[in-house]
Coordinates of C-alpha atoms and ligand atoms in Angstrom, one line a residue:
M1 CA 0.0 0.0 0.0
N2 CA 1.7 3.2 -1.2
K3 CA -1.1 5.6 -1.0
K4 CA -1.6 7.6 2.2
L5 CA -4.8 6.5 4.1
R6 CA -7.4 9.2 4.1
S7 CA -8.1 8.4 7.8
Q8 CA -4.6 9.7 8.6
D9 CA -5.9 13.2 7.7
W10 CA -7.6 12.8 11.1
F11 CA -5.8 10.4 13.3
G12 CA -2.3 11.0 11.9
K13 CA -2.3 14.6 12.8
K14 CA -0.1 16.1 15.5
G15 CA -0.9 18.8 18.0
K16 CA -4.3 20.0 19.0
D17 CA -6.1 18.6 15.9
G18 CA -4.8 15.0 16.3
F19 CA -5.4 15.2 20.1
I20 CA -9.1 16.1 19.5
Y21 CA -9.6 13.4 16.8
R22 CA -8.1 10.7 18.9
A23 CA -8.9 11.6 22.5
W24 CA -12.6 11.4 22.2
M25 CA -12.4 8.1 20.3
K26 CA -10.4 6.8 23.2
N27 CA -13.5 7.1 25.5
Q28 CA -14.6 3.8 23.8
G29 CA -11.5 2.1 25.2
I30 CA -9.5 2.1 22.1
P31 CA -5.7 1.6 22.4
A32 CA -3.3 4.2 20.8
D33 CA -1.9 1.8 18.2
E34 CA -5.3 1.4 16.5
F35 CA -4.8 5.0 15.2
K36 CA -1.3 4.4 13.8
G37 CA -1.9 3.7 10.1
K38 CA -4.4 0.8 10.2
P39 CA -7.1 1.0 7.4
I40 CA -10.2 2.3 9.1
I41 CA -13.3 0.5 7.8
G42 CA -16.8 1.9 8.3
I43 CA -19.6 -0.6 8.7
C44 CA -22.6 1.3 7.4
N45 CA -25.5 -0.4 9.2
T46 CA -29.2 -0.2 8.4
W47 CA -30.0 -2.2 11.6
S48 CA -33.4 -1.2 13.0
E49 CA -36.1 -2.9 14.8
L50 CA -38.4 -0.9 12.6
T51 CA -36.9 -2.7 9.6
P52 CA -37.6 -6.3 10.5
C53 CA -35.8 -7.6 7.5
N54 CA -32.6 -6.0 8.8
A55 CA -33.1 -6.7 12.5
H56 CA -30.3 -9.2 12.7
F57 CA -27.7 -6.8 11.4
R58 CA -25.9 -5.9 14.6
E59 CA -25.0 -9.6 15.0
L60 CA -24.0 -9.9 11.4
A61 CA -21.8 -6.7 11.8
E62 CA -19.9 -8.5 14.5
S63 CA -18.8 -11.1 12.0
V64 CA -17.7 -8.3 9.6
K65 CA -15.7 -6.6 12.4
R66 CA -14.0 -9.9 13.2
G67 CA -12.8 -10.2 9.6
I68 CA -11.6 -6.5 9.5
I69 CA -9.6 -7.0 12.7
E70 CA -8.1 -10.3 11.4
A71 CA -6.9 -8.5 8.3
G72 CA -5.3 -5.7 10.3
G73 CA -8.0 -3.1 9.9
F74 CA -9.9 -1.1 12.5
P75 CA -13.7 -1.3 12.3
L76 CA -16.0 1.5 13.2
E77 CA -19.7 0.8 12.9
F78 CA -22.2 3.6 12.3
P79 CA -25.9 3.9 11.7
V80 CA -27.8 5.4 8.9
M81 CA -31.5 5.9 8.4
S82 CA -33.1 2.5 7.7
L83 CA -36.1 1.8 5.5
G84 CA -38.5 -1.0 6.5
E85 CA -40.7 -1.7 3.5
T86 CA -43.6 -2.9 5.5
L87 CA -43.9 -0.2 8.1
I88 CA -42.9 3.1 6.5
K89 CA -45.7 5.4 5.3
P90 CA -46.5 6.6 2.8
T91 CA -43.9 4.6 1.0
A92 CA -40.2 3.7 1.6
M93 CA -39.3 4.9 -1.9
L94 CA -40.0 8.5 -0.8
Y95 CA -36.9 8.2 1.4
R96 CA -34.4 6.2 -0.8
N97 CA -32.7 9.4 -1.9
L98 CA -32.7 10.8 1.6
V99 CA -30.9 7.7 2.9
S100 CA -28.4 7.9 0.0
M101 CA -27.6 11.5 1.2
D102 CA -27.2 10.3 4.8
V103 CA -24.8 7.6 3.6
E104 CA -22.8 9.8 1.2
E105 CA -22.3 12.5 3.8
S106 CA -21.6 10.1 6.7
I107 CA -18.8 8.4 4.7
R108 CA -17.2 11.5 3.4
A109 CA -17.3 13.5 6.6
N110 CA -15.6 10.7 8.7
P111 CA -12.1 9.2 8.8
L112 CA -12.9 6.1 6.7
D113 CA -10.7 4.4 4.3
G114 CA -13.2 1.8 3.2
V115 CA -16.8 0.9 3.9
V116 CA -18.9 -2.2 4.2
L117 CA -22.6 -1.6 3.4
M118 CA -25.0 -3.7 5.4
C119 CA -28.0 -4.0 3.1
G120 CA -31.2 -6.0 3.2
C121 CA -34.8 -4.8 2.9
D122 CA -35.6 -3.4 -0.6
K123 CA -34.5 0.3 -0.5
T124 CA -31.6 -0.1 1.8
T125 CA -29.4 -1.7 -0.9
P126 CA -29.8 1.0 -3.7
A127 CA -29.8 3.8 -1.2
L128 CA -26.5 2.7 0.4
V129 CA -24.9 1.8 -3.0
M130 CA -25.9 5.2 -4.4
G131 CA -24.5 7.1 -1.5
A132 CA -21.2 5.2 -1.4
C133 CA -20.8 5.6 -5.2
S134 CA -20.9 9.3 -4.8
V135 CA -17.9 9.2 -2.5
N136 CA -16.0 6.4 -4.2
I137 CA -13.8 4.9 -1.5
P138 CA -13.3 1.1 -1.5
T139 CA -16.8 -0.4 -0.8
L140 CA -18.2 -3.9 -0.4
V141 CA -21.8 -5.0 0.2
V142 CA -22.9 -7.6 2.7
S143 CA -26.6 -8.5 2.3
G144 CA -28.6 -9.8 5.2
G145 CA -30.0 -12.8 3.3
A146 CA -33.6 -14.0 2.8
M147 CA -35.7 -15.5 5.5
L148 CA -36.8 -19.2 5.5
T149 CA -39.6 -20.0 3.2
G150 CA -43.0 -19.5 4.8
K151 CA -45.4 -22.4 5.5
Y152 CA -49.2 -22.6 5.5
Q153 CA -51.3 -25.7 5.5
G154 CA -48.3 -27.8 4.6
R155 CA -47.3 -25.8 1.6
S156 CA -44.6 -23.2 0.9
I157 CA -45.7 -19.6 0.9
G158 CA -43.9 -16.3 0.3
T159 CA -44.7 -12.6 0.0
S160 CA -46.3 -13.1 -3.5
D161 CA -49.0 -15.1 -1.8
I162 CA -50.2 -12.1 0.0
W163 CA -51.8 -10.8 -3.2
R164 CA -53.4 -14.2 -3.8
F165 CA -54.7 -14.4 -0.2
S166 CA -56.1 -10.9 -0.5
E167 CA -58.0 -11.8 -3.7
S168 CA -59.2 -15.0 -2.1
L169 CA -60.5 -13.2 1.0
R170 CA -62.3 -10.6 -1.1
S171 CA -63.9 -13.3 -3.3
G172 CA -64.9 -15.4 -0.2
I173 CA -62.6 -18.4 -0.9
M174 CA -60.6 -17.7 2.2
T175 CA -61.8 -16.8 5.7
E176 CA -60.3 -14.2 8.0
E177 CA -59.3 -17.0 10.4
E178 CA -57.4 -18.8 7.6
L179 CA -55.7 -15.5 6.7
N180 CA -54.5 -15.2 10.3
L181 CA -53.0 -18.7 10.1
A182 CA -51.2 -17.8 6.9
E183 CA -49.9 -14.6 8.6
A184 CA -48.4 -16.7 11.4
G185 CA -46.5 -18.9 9.0
M186 CA -45.3 -16.3 6.5
C187 CA -42.1 -15.0 8.2
R188 CA -40.4 -17.9 9.9
S189 CA -37.0 -16.4 10.6
R190 CA -34.9 -13.3 10.4
G191 CA -34.1 -12.0 6.9
H192 CA -35.8 -10.3 4.0
C193 CA -38.6 -11.6 1.7
A194 CA -38.0 -15.2 0.5
V195 CA -39.2 -14.7 -3.0
V196 CA -37.3 -12.8 -5.7
G197 CA -38.9 -9.6 -4.7
T198 CA -37.0 -6.3 -4.7
A199 CA -34.7 -7.2 -1.8
S200 CA -33.4 -10.4 -3.3
S201 CA -33.2 -8.8 -6.7
M202 CA -31.0 -6.1 -5.1
A203 CA -28.9 -8.8 -3.5
C204 CA -28.5 -10.5 -6.8
M205 CA -27.8 -7.1 -8.4
V206 CA -24.8 -6.3 -6.2
E207 CA -23.4 -9.8 -6.8
A208 CA -23.8 -9.5 -10.5
L209 CA -22.3 -6.0 -10.5
G210 CA -19.3 -7.4 -8.6
L211 CA -19.9 -5.3 -5.5
S212 CA -20.2 -8.3 -3.1
L213 CA -18.3 -11.6 -2.6
P214 CA -19.7 -14.6 -4.6
E215 CA -22.7 -16.3 -3.0
N216 CA -23.8 -13.1 -1.2
A217 CA -27.3 -13.1 -2.9
A218 CA -28.7 -16.5 -1.9
I219 CA -27.2 -17.6 1.5
P220 CA -30.2 -17.6 3.8
A221 CA -30.1 -15.1 6.7
V222 CA -30.1 -17.9 9.3
D223 CA -27.5 -20.1 7.6
A224 CA -24.1 -20.1 9.4
N225 CA -22.5 -19.4 6.0
R226 CA -24.0 -15.9 6.0
K227 CA -21.8 -15.1 9.0
V228 CA -18.8 -16.7 7.3
L229 CA -19.5 -14.5 4.2
A230 CA -19.7 -11.5 6.5
Q231 CA -16.4 -12.3 8.1
L232 CA -14.7 -12.9 4.8
S233 CA -16.1 -9.6 3.6
G234 CA -14.5 -7.9 6.6
R235 CA -11.2 -9.4 5.7
R236 CA -11.5 -8.5 2.0
I237 CA -12.4 -4.8 2.5
V238 CA -9.1 -4.2 4.2
D239 CA -7.3 -5.6 1.2
M240 CA -9.4 -3.5 -1.1
V241 CA -8.2 -0.5 0.7
R242 CA -4.6 -1.6 0.3
E243 CA -5.3 -2.2 -3.4
D244 CA -7.3 1.0 -3.7
L245 CA -10.1 -0.9 -5.5
K246 CA -13.0 1.4 -5.7
P247 CA -16.6 1.3 -6.9
A248 CA -15.8 3.3 -10.0
D249 CA -13.2 0.6 -11.0
I250 CA -15.9 -2.1 -10.7
L251 CA -19.0 -0.4 -11.9
T252 CA -18.3 -0.2 -15.6
R253 CA -20.8 -0.2 -18.4
Q254 CA -20.2 -3.9 -18.8
A255 CA -20.9 -4.6 -15.2
F256 CA -24.3 -2.8 -15.5
E257 CA -25.0 -4.9 -18.6
N258 CA -24.3 -8.1 -16.6
A259 CA -26.7 -7.0 -13.9
I260 CA -29.5 -6.3 -16.4
K261 CA -29.1 -9.8 -17.9
V262 CA -28.9 -11.5 -14.6
N263 CA -32.0 -9.8 -13.3
A264 CA -33.8 -11.0 -16.4
A265 CA -32.6 -14.6 -15.9
I266 CA -33.8 -14.7 -12.3
G267 CA -37.2 -13.0 -13.1
G268 CA -36.2 -10.1 -10.9
S269 CA -38.1 -7.1 -9.7
T270 CA -39.3 -4.2 -11.9
N271 CA -38.0 -1.9 -9.2
F272 CA -34.5 -3.1 -10.2
V273 CA -34.8 -0.8 -13.3
I274 CA -35.3 2.4 -11.3
H275 CA -32.6 1.6 -8.8
L276 CA -30.0 0.5 -11.4
L277 CA -30.6 3.7 -13.4
A278 CA -30.0 5.7 -10.3
I279 CA -26.8 3.9 -9.4
A280 CA -25.5 4.3 -12.9
G281 CA -26.3 8.0 -12.6
R282 CA -24.0 8.3 -9.6
V283 CA -21.0 6.6 -11.3
G284 CA -21.6 8.4 -14.6
V285 CA -22.2 5.3 -16.7
P286 CA -24.7 6.1 -19.4
L287 CA -27.7 3.8 -19.1
Q288 CA -31.1 4.2 -20.7
L289 CA -34.5 2.6 -20.0
D290 CA -34.3 0.9 -23.4
D291 CA -31.2 -0.9 -22.4
F292 CA -33.2 -3.1 -20.0
D293 CA -35.3 -4.4 -22.9
R294 CA -32.6 -4.5 -25.7
L295 CA -29.9 -6.2 -23.6
A296 CA -32.2 -8.8 -22.0
V297 CA -34.5 -9.6 -24.9
D298 CA -32.7 -12.9 -25.6
I299 CA -32.1 -13.8 -22.0
P300 CA -34.3 -16.8 -20.9
L301 CA -35.7 -17.4 -17.5
L302 CA -33.1 -19.7 -15.8
A303 CA -34.3 -19.5 -12.1
N304 CA -37.6 -21.0 -11.2
L305 CA -38.4 -18.6 -8.4
Q306 CA -41.5 -16.8 -7.3
P307 CA -43.1 -14.6 -8.4
S308 CA -42.3 -15.6 -12.0
G309 CA -41.8 -19.3 -11.0
Q310 CA -42.3 -21.8 -8.2
Y311 CA -39.4 -21.8 -5.7
F312 CA -37.8 -19.6 -3.0
M313 CA -34.4 -18.1 -2.2
D314 CA -33.3 -20.9 0.1
D315 CA -34.1 -23.3 -2.8
L316 CA -31.8 -21.2 -5.0
Y317 CA -29.0 -21.4 -2.5
D318 CA -29.4 -25.2 -2.2
A319 CA -29.3 -25.4 -6.0
G320 CA -26.0 -23.6 -6.4
G321 CA -26.9 -20.0 -5.7
L322 CA -26.5 -17.1 -8.1
P323 CA -23.0 -18.2 -9.2
A324 CA -24.6 -21.3 -10.7
V325 CA -27.2 -19.2 -12.6
M326 CA -24.5 -16.9 -13.9
R327 CA -22.4 -20.0 -14.9
E328 CA -25.3 -21.2 -17.1
M329 CA -25.4 -17.8 -18.9
L330 CA -21.7 -17.0 -18.9
D331 CA -21.6 -16.7 -22.7
A332 CA -24.1 -13.9 -22.5
L333 CA -22.1 -12.0 -19.8
H334 CA -19.0 -9.9 -19.7
G335 CA -16.8 -12.4 -17.8
A336 CA -13.8 -10.1 -17.6
C337 CA -15.5 -7.6 -15.3
I338 CA -13.5 -7.2 -12.1
T339 CA -15.3 -7.8 -8.8
V340 CA -14.6 -6.8 -5.1
N341 CA -12.4 -9.9 -4.5
G342 CA -10.0 -8.8 -7.2
K343 CA -11.0 -11.7 -9.5
T344 CA -13.1 -11.5 -12.6
L345 CA -16.7 -12.6 -12.7
A346 CA -15.7 -15.5 -14.9
E347 CA -13.1 -16.6 -12.4
N348 CA -15.6 -16.4 -9.5
I349 CA -18.2 -18.6 -11.1
Q350 CA -15.8 -21.0 -12.9
K351 CA -16.6 -23.9 -10.6
A352 CA -20.3 -23.2 -9.9
T353 CA -22.7 -25.9 -10.8
A354 CA -26.5 -26.1 -11.0
L355 CA -27.4 -28.9 -8.6
N356 CA -31.1 -29.0 -9.1
K357 CA -32.5 -28.6 -12.6
S358 CA -36.0 -27.8 -11.3
V359 CA -34.6 -24.6 -9.7
I360 CA -31.8 -23.6 -12.1
A361 CA -32.2 -24.4 -15.8
S362 CA -29.6 -24.5 -18.5
F363 CA -29.5 -21.7 -21.1
A364 CA -30.5 -24.2 -23.8
E365 CA -33.5 -25.5 -21.9
P366 CA -34.8 -22.6 -19.9
F367 CA -38.1 -22.3 -17.9
K368 CA -39.2 -19.6 -20.3
K369 CA -37.6 -18.4 -23.5
N370 CA -37.8 -14.6 -22.8
A371 CA -37.6 -13.3 -19.3
G372 CA -36.7 -9.6 -19.4
F373 CA -38.8 -6.5 -19.2
A374 CA -40.6 -5.0 -22.2
V375 CA -40.1 -1.3 -22.4
L376 CA -43.2 0.2 -24.0
R377 CA -43.6 3.4 -26.0
G378 CA -46.6 5.1 -27.5
N379 CA -48.7 8.2 -27.0
L380 CA -49.6 7.1 -23.5
C381 CA -46.0 6.9 -22.3
E382 CA -43.8 9.1 -24.5
A383 CA -40.8 8.6 -22.2
G384 CA -41.5 4.9 -21.6
A385 CA -43.3 2.4 -19.4
L386 CA -42.5 -1.1 -18.2
I387 CA -44.2 -4.5 -18.1
K388 CA -42.8 -7.8 -16.9
P389 CA -44.2 -10.4 -19.4
A390 CA -42.9 -13.3 -17.3
A391 CA -45.3 -12.4 -14.5
A392 CA -48.2 -11.5 -16.8
N393 CA -51.0 -13.3 -18.6
P394 CA -49.9 -14.3 -22.2
L395 CA -53.5 -13.9 -23.3
L396 CA -53.5 -10.2 -22.4
M397 CA -50.2 -9.3 -24.1
Q398 CA -52.2 -7.9 -27.0
H399 CA -55.3 -6.3 -25.7
T400 CA -57.6 -3.3 -26.4
G401 CA -60.1 -2.3 -23.8
K402 CA -62.1 0.5 -22.4
A403 CA -60.5 2.5 -19.6
V404 CA -61.9 2.6 -16.1
V405 CA -60.1 5.5 -14.5
F406 CA -59.2 6.1 -10.9
E407 CA -57.9 9.6 -10.2
N408 CA -55.8 8.5 -7.2
I409 CA -55.3 5.6 -4.9
E410 CA -58.0 6.8 -2.5
D411 CA -60.5 7.0 -5.4
Y412 CA -59.5 3.4 -6.4
K413 CA -60.0 2.1 -2.8
Q414 CA -63.4 3.8 -2.6
R415 CA -64.9 2.6 -5.8
I416 CA -63.2 -0.6 -6.9
D417 CA -65.8 -2.9 -5.3
D418 CA -68.8 -0.7 -6.3
D419 CA -71.5 -2.8 -7.9
D420 CA -72.1 0.1 -10.2
L421 CA -68.5 0.4 -11.5
P422 CA -68.7 0.3 -15.3
V423 CA -66.2 -2.5 -15.6
D424 CA -66.0 -5.9 -17.3
A425 CA -63.1 -8.4 -17.7
T426 CA -61.9 -6.7 -20.9
S427 CA -61.7 -3.3 -19.3
V428 CA -58.3 -1.6 -18.6
L429 CA -57.9 -0.3 -15.1
V430 CA -56.1 3.0 -15.0
L431 CA -54.6 4.5 -11.8
K432 CA -53.4 8.1 -11.9
N433 CA -51.3 10.2 -9.6
V434 CA -49.1 7.5 -8.1
G435 CA -45.9 8.6 -9.8
P436 CA -42.7 10.1 -8.3
K437 CA -44.1 13.6 -7.8
G438 CA -47.8 12.9 -7.8
Y439 CA -48.1 10.7 -4.7
P440 CA -45.2 11.6 -3.9
G441 CA -42.7 8.8 -3.8
M442 CA -44.2 6.4 -6.4
P443 CA -45.8 3.7 -4.2
E444 CA -46.1 0.0 -5.0
V445 CA -49.8 0.0 -5.9
G446 CA -49.6 -0.6 -9.7
N447 CA -50.8 -4.2 -9.3
M448 CA -54.1 -3.0 -8.0
G449 CA -56.6 -5.7 -7.0
L450 CA -59.4 -6.6 -9.4
P451 CA -63.0 -5.5 -8.8
K452 CA -64.9 -8.0 -6.6
K453 CA -67.5 -8.5 -9.3
I454 CA -64.8 -9.5 -11.8
L455 CA -63.2 -11.9 -9.3
A456 CA -66.6 -13.5 -8.7
Q457 CA -66.6 -14.4 -12.4
G458 CA -63.4 -16.4 -11.8
V459 CA -61.2 -13.8 -13.7
T460 CA -57.7 -13.5 -12.1
D461 CA -56.0 -11.0 -14.3
M462 CA -56.8 -7.8 -16.2
V463 CA -54.7 -5.1 -17.9
R464 CA -53.7 -2.5 -15.3
I465 CA -51.9 0.8 -16.1
S466 CA -50.4 3.4 -13.7
D467 CA -47.5 5.7 -13.1
G468 CA -46.7 3.8 -10.0
R469 CA -44.5 0.9 -9.1
M470 CA -45.3 -2.7 -8.2
S471 CA -43.8 -4.7 -5.4
G472 CA -41.1 -7.0 -6.7
T473 CA -43.2 -9.8 -5.3
G474 CA -46.2 -8.8 -7.4
F475 CA -47.5 -10.2 -10.7
G476 CA -50.2 -9.7 -13.3
T477 CA -50.6 -7.9 -16.6
V478 CA -49.5 -4.7 -15.1
V479 CA -48.0 -1.7 -17.0
L480 CA -45.9 0.3 -14.6
H481 CA -43.7 3.4 -14.4
V482 CA -45.7 5.3 -17.1
S483 CA -43.6 8.4 -17.8
P484 CA -44.1 11.3 -17.8
E485 CA -46.4 10.8 -14.9
T486 CA -49.9 12.3 -14.4
A487 CA -48.6 15.0 -12.1
A488 CA -46.1 16.1 -14.7
N489 CA -49.0 16.4 -17.2
G490 CA -48.1 13.2 -19.1
T491 CA -50.8 11.8 -21.4
L492 CA -51.9 9.6 -18.6
A493 CA -53.5 12.7 -17.1
L494 CA -55.8 12.9 -20.2
V495 CA -57.3 9.5 -20.0
R496 CA -61.1 9.4 -19.3
D497 CA -63.5 6.6 -18.6
G498 CA -64.5 4.7 -21.7
D499 CA -61.4 5.7 -23.8
L500 CA -59.9 2.8 -25.7
I501 CA -56.4 1.8 -24.7
Q502 CA -54.3 -0.6 -26.8
L503 CA -51.5 -2.7 -25.3
D504 CA -49.3 -4.6 -27.8
V505 CA -46.3 -6.0 -25.9
A506 CA -44.8 -7.7 -29.0
A507 CA -44.7 -4.3 -30.8
R508 CA -43.7 -2.5 -27.5
Q509 CA -46.6 -0.1 -27.9
L510 CA -49.1 1.4 -25.4
N511 CA -51.5 3.9 -27.0
L512 CA -54.5 5.9 -26.0
L513 CA -56.9 5.6 -29.0
V514 CA -58.2 9.1 -28.9
D515 CA -57.7 11.4 -31.8
A516 CA -55.0 14.1 -31.5
D517 CA -57.3 17.1 -31.6
E518 CA -59.3 15.8 -28.7
L519 CA -56.1 15.1 -26.8
D520 CA -55.0 18.7 -27.5
R521 CA -58.4 20.0 -26.2
R522 CA -58.0 18.0 -23.0
R523 CA -54.4 19.1 -22.6
A524 CA -55.4 22.7 -22.8
L525 CA -57.6 22.2 -19.8
L526 CA -54.7 21.0 -17.6
S527 CA -53.1 23.5 -15.2
D528 CA -49.4 23.8 -14.7
P529 CA -48.0 21.3 -12.1
V530 CA -47.4 22.9 -8.7
N531 CA -45.5 21.8 -5.7
T532 CA -48.2 21.8 -3.0
F533 CA -45.8 21.2 -0.2
S534 CA -44.7 24.5 1.4
R535 CA -41.8 23.0 3.5
G536 CA -39.7 20.1 4.6
Y537 CA -38.5 17.0 2.9
N538 CA -41.6 16.6 0.7
R539 CA -41.0 20.0 -0.8
L540 CA -37.4 19.1 -1.6
F541 CA -38.5 15.7 -3.0
V542 CA -41.2 17.1 -5.3
T543 CA -39.0 19.9 -6.5
H544 CA -36.0 17.7 -7.4
V545 CA -37.1 14.1 -8.0
E546 CA -36.6 13.0 -11.6
Q547 CA -39.1 10.9 -13.6
A548 CA -39.1 7.0 -13.3
H549 CA -37.4 6.5 -16.7
L550 CA -34.4 8.4 -15.3
G551 CA -34.2 6.5 -12.0
M552 CA -36.0 8.9 -9.7
D553 CA -32.8 10.3 -8.2
F554 CA -32.7 14.0 -7.2
D555 CA -31.4 16.1 -10.1
F556 CA -28.7 17.5 -7.8
L557 CA -27.4 14.2 -6.6
K558 CA -26.2 12.8 -9.9
G559 CA -22.5 12.0 -10.1
S560 CA -19.9 12.0 -7.4
S561 CA -18.3 14.6 -5.3
G562 CA -15.4 12.3 -4.4
S563 CA -14.0 11.6 -0.9
E564 CA -12.1 14.9 -0.3
V565 CA -13.2 17.1 2.6
L566 CA -12.7 20.6 1.5
R567 CA -12.6 22.5 4.8
D568 CA -11.3 21.6 8.2
S569 CA -12.7 23.5 11.2
H570 CA -10.3 22.3 13.9
Ligands
LIG1 FE1 -38.3 -6.3 3.6 FE2 -39.8 -7.7 1.7 S1 -40.4 -6.4 3.3 S2 -37.7 -7.4 1.9

């Protein structure tokens, strides 16, 4: 290691400044030699009892610390705001960018030479990666791992079943008592959701990008190997500091292309698109919405995991984990990409084997031929919209139907089960004002439940369109992320009850079949968007958040400010 450690700008100082930097740290009982040139590694922890998926992170951090100490580093754990998907109102996505700012400023402002990011529940991964990328010191991700598969009446269940249970309850197939039993069996252990929802998609994303050690994505939270991985990660981050291996060295355009392809092969979350775009924006890699369609169009579904398939994350681990999936698709990946352990992706997965063909398929005989996202264009979504065909009904991939419009989520909740709602199975449900600015925060409500009277006919899917997101655990013929959103006066704002909407996934088209003159007339009636929040974080958010097709970052957060601290007040 030739480069001077940045932490020495604090602890290496003499006189009054060095005294202040060191003396107060010594109140924690730290011997003087810890400050003499050891790499100082921050452990950025999203532990919180309000984030149940990350509630085991203090214990996991102890394993990381052990590894750091073994390798000759000095660990310092610090908290950042945590985002629990299930508890936070109005939606955790509102705060992803806020957490990224917390992370970025906490890393830069403190005497850290490297950082381990403790990531779990959905937004904690992108938020921490975004923040760390904007500082660009050596960084390694340790994910918390998925929980054990849920059980109900002798069968496996996961988060995706919540949507099924909810429809069953509304249509009278399931009783409240049975729902309570399912609730008791859903979350059997520590860890995040057991399906390939957003949290597991994010854990796979960091492994595919090369930001974690191999195997990080799929080791269950309760498996002792999760702690082993944490300890090895602690050892490795110290070496990364010595080698000066930083996120910008790892996160090349090729690494992003790998992540896009891997997300398709596992049937990953649609939220992946928004988060990866935001991360790319932080490291300055040009990435477009269309890349998610174009690059993955020939990638088949290789992992048979819910919500696109049958199994759960612990099944993936038993079947060989993400390395085995990537091994099957190596010819489609950039194997030369460097990863945090200093080896290439190809080297890391060289010996991986798929151990269970019902969970991991070969590239030649996949579970589905095409697994990626379709990026739609048309007059209803000039800047794009997204659909996940693998989780949708093939019979609805080409569909024209009359719009049933809900002006906002409250309107939807109030009227969806009205007997008088003018809806039939061919209708297209349209939900407005759930976009980045309109809600604000773009909640996961796009896979809105079907009207009771349609469910009673035995119908289980309809075309649904919104400017919102969908839980990574959700499914259905759901068009999401319509951009520009209603609140930015996108064409979605012009849709009225009874208008014909045409979806053609093969042609990548989504159109409102209303003539242009009429649309102009309607557009002239719209007023200019206004920020209705007079103060606080919501005002900042609505003023600066970008549209979904750009990744929903704040316009002023793009790029990196580096790790240099410009002023020193001592
Ligand atoms: Fe945390 Fe699903 S609620 S990962």
